[in-house]
């Protein structure tokens, strides 16, 4: 499943629907921004996942959020027939099957989002954009642990392909 944005820009302390975060979440967002907790990953590591050598688009990992998929190319998409298109950004989506934690990349910047309506199959229009910033430490910790496990998995797969005769450089014999 994709995460949907109304514009090709980060949402920051607003929901995907463009409304401000509730008061307590807004305070936590401000504190996280001040402490640098909103950017816990390097852009190089994020790009390692998005542009992995084996060109996969998802996997399962042993982590708090075991279901992972990613979109390495952003596109505009017509979500509702006859209405303005929506933006599907580059992203890495982690899920436990019920809720999604997302690293959204737009340009050279990223933000962390949580989408509670990720698995809601009977969404109304506002549910498609109900994602908001990750502000609670337990959510951030689950995402950090899952990202570390994903990065380890990607490196392992890339290393395997580099060494495997089918994928790596093949040398001819005379």
mmCIF file of C-alpha atoms in Angstrom:
data_model
loop_
_atom_site.group_PDB
_atom_site.id
_atom_site.type_symbol
_atom_site.label_atom_id
_atom_site.label_comp_id
_atom_site.label_asym_id
_atom_site.label_seq_id
_atom_site.Cartn_x
_atom_site.Cartn_y
_atom_site.Cartn_z
ATOM 1 C CA UNK A 1 0.000 0.000 0.000
ATOM 2 C CA UNK A 2 1.215 3.509 -0.761
ATOM 3 C CA UNK A 3 1.172 6.630 1.395
ATOM 4 C CA UNK A 4 -0.641 9.559 -0.196
ATOM 5 C CA UNK A 5 0.244 13.246 -0.096
ATOM 6 C CA UNK A 6 -1.823 16.126 -1.428
ATOM 7 C CA UNK A 7 1.303 17.965 -2.613
ATOM 8 C CA UNK A 8 4.921 17.137 -3.388
ATOM 9 C CA UNK A 9 6.149 18.582 -0.088
ATOM 10 C CA UNK A 10 6.746 17.279 3.404
ATOM 11 C CA UNK A 11 3.875 17.684 5.875
ATOM 12 C CA UNK A 12 5.983 18.447 8.953
ATOM 13 C CA UNK A 13 3.813 18.987 12.016
ATOM 14 C CA UNK A 14 0.565 18.733 10.047
ATOM 15 C CA UNK A 15 -1.495 15.682 9.194
ATOM 16 C CA UNK A 16 -1.752 14.476 5.616
ATOM 17 C CA UNK A 17 -5.136 16.223 5.558
ATOM 18 C CA UNK A 18 -3.379 19.542 6.275
ATOM 19 C CA UNK A 19 -4.654 20.023 9.825
ATOM 20 C CA UNK A 20 -2.425 20.781 12.805
ATOM 21 C CA UNK A 21 -1.450 17.993 15.140
ATOM 22 C CA UNK A 22 -3.346 17.849 18.443
ATOM 23 C CA UNK A 23 -1.832 20.041 21.170
ATOM 24 C CA UNK A 24 0.215 17.369 22.993
ATOM 25 C CA UNK A 25 1.505 15.842 19.756
ATOM 26 C CA UNK A 26 2.477 19.313 18.526
ATOM 27 C CA UNK A 27 4.511 19.920 21.694
ATOM 28 C CA UNK A 28 6.213 16.518 21.339
ATOM 29 C CA UNK A 29 6.943 17.273 17.675
ATOM 30 C CA UNK A 30 8.584 20.574 18.676
ATOM 31 C CA UNK A 31 10.686 18.847 21.342
ATOM 32 C CA UNK A 32 11.712 16.097 18.918
ATOM 33 C CA UNK A 33 12.705 18.691 16.331
ATOM 34 C CA UNK A 34 14.777 20.557 18.926
ATOM 35 C CA UNK A 35 16.542 17.341 20.008
ATOM 36 C CA UNK A 36 17.181 16.181 16.439
ATOM 37 C CA UNK A 37 14.973 13.097 16.870
ATOM 38 C CA UNK A 38 13.035 13.796 13.672
ATOM 39 C CA UNK A 39 16.047 12.831 11.533
ATOM 40 C CA UNK A 40 17.449 9.635 13.119
ATOM 41 C CA UNK A 41 18.605 8.061 9.830
ATOM 42 C CA UNK A 42 21.204 9.145 7.336
ATOM 43 C CA UNK A 43 20.034 9.914 3.823
ATOM 44 C CA UNK A 44 22.785 7.580 2.576
ATOM 45 C CA UNK A 45 21.240 4.647 4.485
ATOM 46 C CA UNK A 46 17.770 5.507 3.208
ATOM 47 C CA UNK A 47 19.091 5.562 -0.366
ATOM 48 C CA UNK A 48 20.824 2.227 0.236
ATOM 49 C CA UNK A 49 17.375 0.730 0.755
ATOM 50 C CA UNK A 50 15.587 2.621 -2.020
ATOM 51 C CA UNK A 51 18.266 1.859 -4.617
ATOM 52 C CA UNK A 52 19.483 -1.532 -3.424
ATOM 53 C CA UNK A 53 21.701 -3.551 -5.740
ATOM 54 C CA UNK A 54 19.261 -6.447 -6.047
ATOM 55 C CA UNK A 55 16.410 -4.067 -7.003
ATOM 56 C CA UNK A 56 13.837 -5.531 -4.649
ATOM 57 C CA UNK A 57 10.787 -3.555 -3.528
ATOM 58 C CA UNK A 58 10.006 -5.260 -0.251
ATOM 59 C CA UNK A 59 10.767 -8.042 2.180
ATOM 60 C CA UNK A 60 10.014 -9.510 5.576
ATOM 61 C CA UNK A 61 12.400 -8.984 8.464
ATOM 62 C CA UNK A 62 12.657 -10.051 12.081
ATOM 63 C CA UNK A 63 11.782 -6.765 13.777
ATOM 64 C CA UNK A 64 8.925 -5.035 15.607
ATOM 65 C CA UNK A 65 7.564 -4.007 12.179
ATOM 66 C CA UNK A 66 8.266 -7.101 10.073
ATOM 67 C CA UNK A 67 6.505 -6.248 6.791
ATOM 68 C CA UNK A 68 8.494 -3.838 4.625
ATOM 69 C CA UNK A 69 7.976 -2.331 1.185
ATOM 70 C CA UNK A 70 9.406 0.695 -0.555
ATOM 71 C CA UNK A 71 8.820 2.952 -3.512
ATOM 72 C CA UNK A 72 12.005 4.219 -5.152
ATOM 73 C CA UNK A 73 10.221 6.479 -7.611
ATOM 74 C CA UNK A 74 7.704 9.218 -6.843
ATOM 75 C CA UNK A 75 4.634 9.625 -9.053
ATOM 76 C CA UNK A 76 1.439 11.623 -9.341
ATOM 77 C CA UNK A 77 -1.674 9.449 -9.167
ATOM 78 C CA UNK A 78 -5.399 9.912 -9.752
ATOM 79 C CA UNK A 79 -6.855 8.518 -6.536
ATOM 80 C CA UNK A 80 -10.411 9.774 -7.014
ATOM 81 C CA UNK A 81 -11.790 9.873 -10.547
ATOM 82 C CA UNK A 82 -12.199 13.388 -11.856
ATOM 83 C CA UNK A 83 -10.456 15.045 -8.901
ATOM 84 C CA UNK A 84 -7.029 16.546 -8.427
ATOM 85 C CA UNK A 85 -4.205 14.017 -8.508
ATOM 86 C CA UNK A 86 -2.328 12.988 -5.374
ATOM 87 C CA UNK A 87 1.396 12.536 -4.857
ATOM 88 C CA UNK A 88 2.954 9.175 -4.024
ATOM 89 C CA UNK A 89 6.433 10.009 -2.699
ATOM 90 C CA UNK A 90 9.496 7.832 -2.442
ATOM 91 C CA UNK A 91 9.100 5.985 0.821
ATOM 92 C CA UNK A 92 9.957 3.012 2.971
ATOM 93 C CA UNK A 93 6.890 1.514 4.651
ATOM 94 C CA UNK A 94 7.159 -0.684 7.747
ATOM 95 C CA UNK A 95 4.063 -2.435 9.053
ATOM 96 C CA UNK A 96 2.865 -4.929 11.596
ATOM 97 C CA UNK A 97 -0.127 -5.639 9.357
ATOM 98 C CA UNK A 98 -2.418 -3.128 11.033
ATOM 99 C CA UNK A 99 -0.593 0.195 11.040
ATOM 100 C CA UNK A 100 2.186 1.681 8.905
ATOM 101 C CA UNK A 101 5.305 3.571 9.942
ATOM 102 C CA UNK A 102 6.763 5.393 6.969
ATOM 103 C CA UNK A 103 9.989 7.144 6.040
ATOM 104 C CA UNK A 104 8.841 9.594 3.352
ATOM 105 C CA UNK A 105 11.465 11.066 1.026
ATOM 106 C CA UNK A 106 10.802 14.162 -1.043
ATOM 107 C CA UNK A 107 13.829 15.603 -2.786
ATOM 108 C CA UNK A 108 16.807 15.462 -0.435
ATOM 109 C CA UNK A 109 14.703 15.560 2.726
ATOM 110 C CA UNK A 110 12.702 13.016 4.651
ATOM 111 C CA UNK A 111 10.158 12.818 7.432
ATOM 112 C CA UNK A 112 8.751 10.078 9.622
ATOM 113 C CA UNK A 113 5.023 9.378 9.444
ATOM 114 C CA UNK A 114 2.567 6.989 11.030
ATOM 115 C CA UNK A 115 -0.569 6.001 9.147
ATOM 116 C CA UNK A 116 -3.212 4.443 11.413
ATOM 117 C CA UNK A 117 -5.645 3.777 8.525
ATOM 118 C CA UNK A 118 -3.088 1.845 6.485
ATOM 119 C CA UNK A 119 -4.996 -1.436 6.595
ATOM 120 C CA UNK A 120 -8.509 0.038 6.631
ATOM 121 C CA UNK A 121 -10.013 -1.412 3.450
ATOM 122 C CA UNK A 122 -13.197 0.655 3.707
ATOM 123 C CA UNK A 123 -11.592 4.096 3.738
ATOM 124 C CA UNK A 124 -13.443 7.324 3.342
ATOM 125 C CA UNK A 125 -11.674 10.199 1.630
ATOM 126 C CA UNK A 126 -10.121 11.630 4.828
ATOM 127 C CA UNK A 127 -8.653 8.217 5.771
ATOM 128 C CA UNK A 128 -6.384 8.256 2.703
ATOM 129 C CA UNK A 129 -4.496 11.232 4.183
ATOM 130 C CA UNK A 130 -4.808 10.446 7.906
ATOM 131 C CA UNK A 131 -1.067 10.020 8.428
ATOM 132 C CA UNK A 132 0.773 12.231 10.899
ATOM 133 C CA UNK A 133 4.260 12.770 12.291
ATOM 134 C CA UNK A 134 5.802 10.157 14.564
ATOM 135 C CA UNK A 135 6.225 11.853 17.944
ATOM 136 C CA UNK A 136 6.099 9.133 20.601
ATOM 137 C CA UNK A 137 9.363 7.487 21.644
ATOM 138 C CA UNK A 138 7.973 3.927 21.526
ATOM 139 C CA UNK A 139 6.895 4.449 17.895
ATOM 140 C CA UNK A 140 10.272 5.942 17.016
ATOM 141 C CA UNK A 141 12.101 3.090 18.760
ATOM 142 C CA UNK A 142 10.108 0.465 16.826
ATOM 143 C CA UNK A 143 10.940 2.256 13.581
ATOM 144 C CA UNK A 144 14.646 2.559 14.469
ATOM 145 C CA UNK A 145 14.912 -1.143 15.331
ATOM 146 C CA UNK A 146 13.066 -2.131 12.159
ATOM 147 C CA UNK A 147 15.174 0.141 9.967
ATOM 148 C CA UNK A 148 18.382 -1.281 11.436
ATOM 149 C CA UNK A 149 17.152 -4.830 10.709
ATOM 150 C CA UNK A 150 16.166 -3.811 7.169
ATOM 151 C CA UNK A 151 19.534 -2.195 6.498
ATOM 152 C CA UNK A 152 21.308 -5.330 7.724
ATOM 153 C CA UNK A 153 19.079 -7.429 5.432
ATOM 154 C CA UNK A 154 19.745 -5.184 2.405
ATOM 155 C CA UNK A 155 23.527 -5.319 2.957
ATOM 156 C CA UNK A 156 23.364 -9.111 3.277
ATOM 157 C CA UNK A 157 21.363 -9.446 0.032
ATOM 158 C CA UNK A 158 23.602 -7.001 -1.839
ATOM 159 C CA UNK A 159 26.721 -8.855 -0.623
ATOM 160 C CA UNK A 160 25.228 -12.197 -1.641
ATOM 161 C CA UNK A 161 24.509 -10.970 -5.151
ATOM 162 C CA UNK A 162 27.960 -9.463 -5.482
ATOM 163 C CA UNK A 163 29.547 -12.822 -4.613
ATOM 164 C CA UNK A 164 27.116 -15.134 -6.409
ATOM 165 C CA UNK A 165 28.234 -16.166 -9.929
ATOM 166 C CA UNK A 166 24.767 -15.620 -11.346
ATOM 167 C CA UNK A 167 24.669 -11.962 -10.246
ATOM 168 C CA UNK A 168 28.267 -10.869 -9.735
ATOM 169 C CA UNK A 169 30.918 -10.245 -12.351
ATOM 170 C CA UNK A 170 31.651 -13.390 -14.230
ATOM 171 C CA UNK A 171 35.132 -14.109 -15.366
ATOM 172 C CA UNK A 172 35.829 -16.038 -18.506
ATOM 173 C CA UNK A 173 38.242 -18.915 -18.561
ATOM 174 C CA UNK A 174 40.697 -19.532 -21.400
#
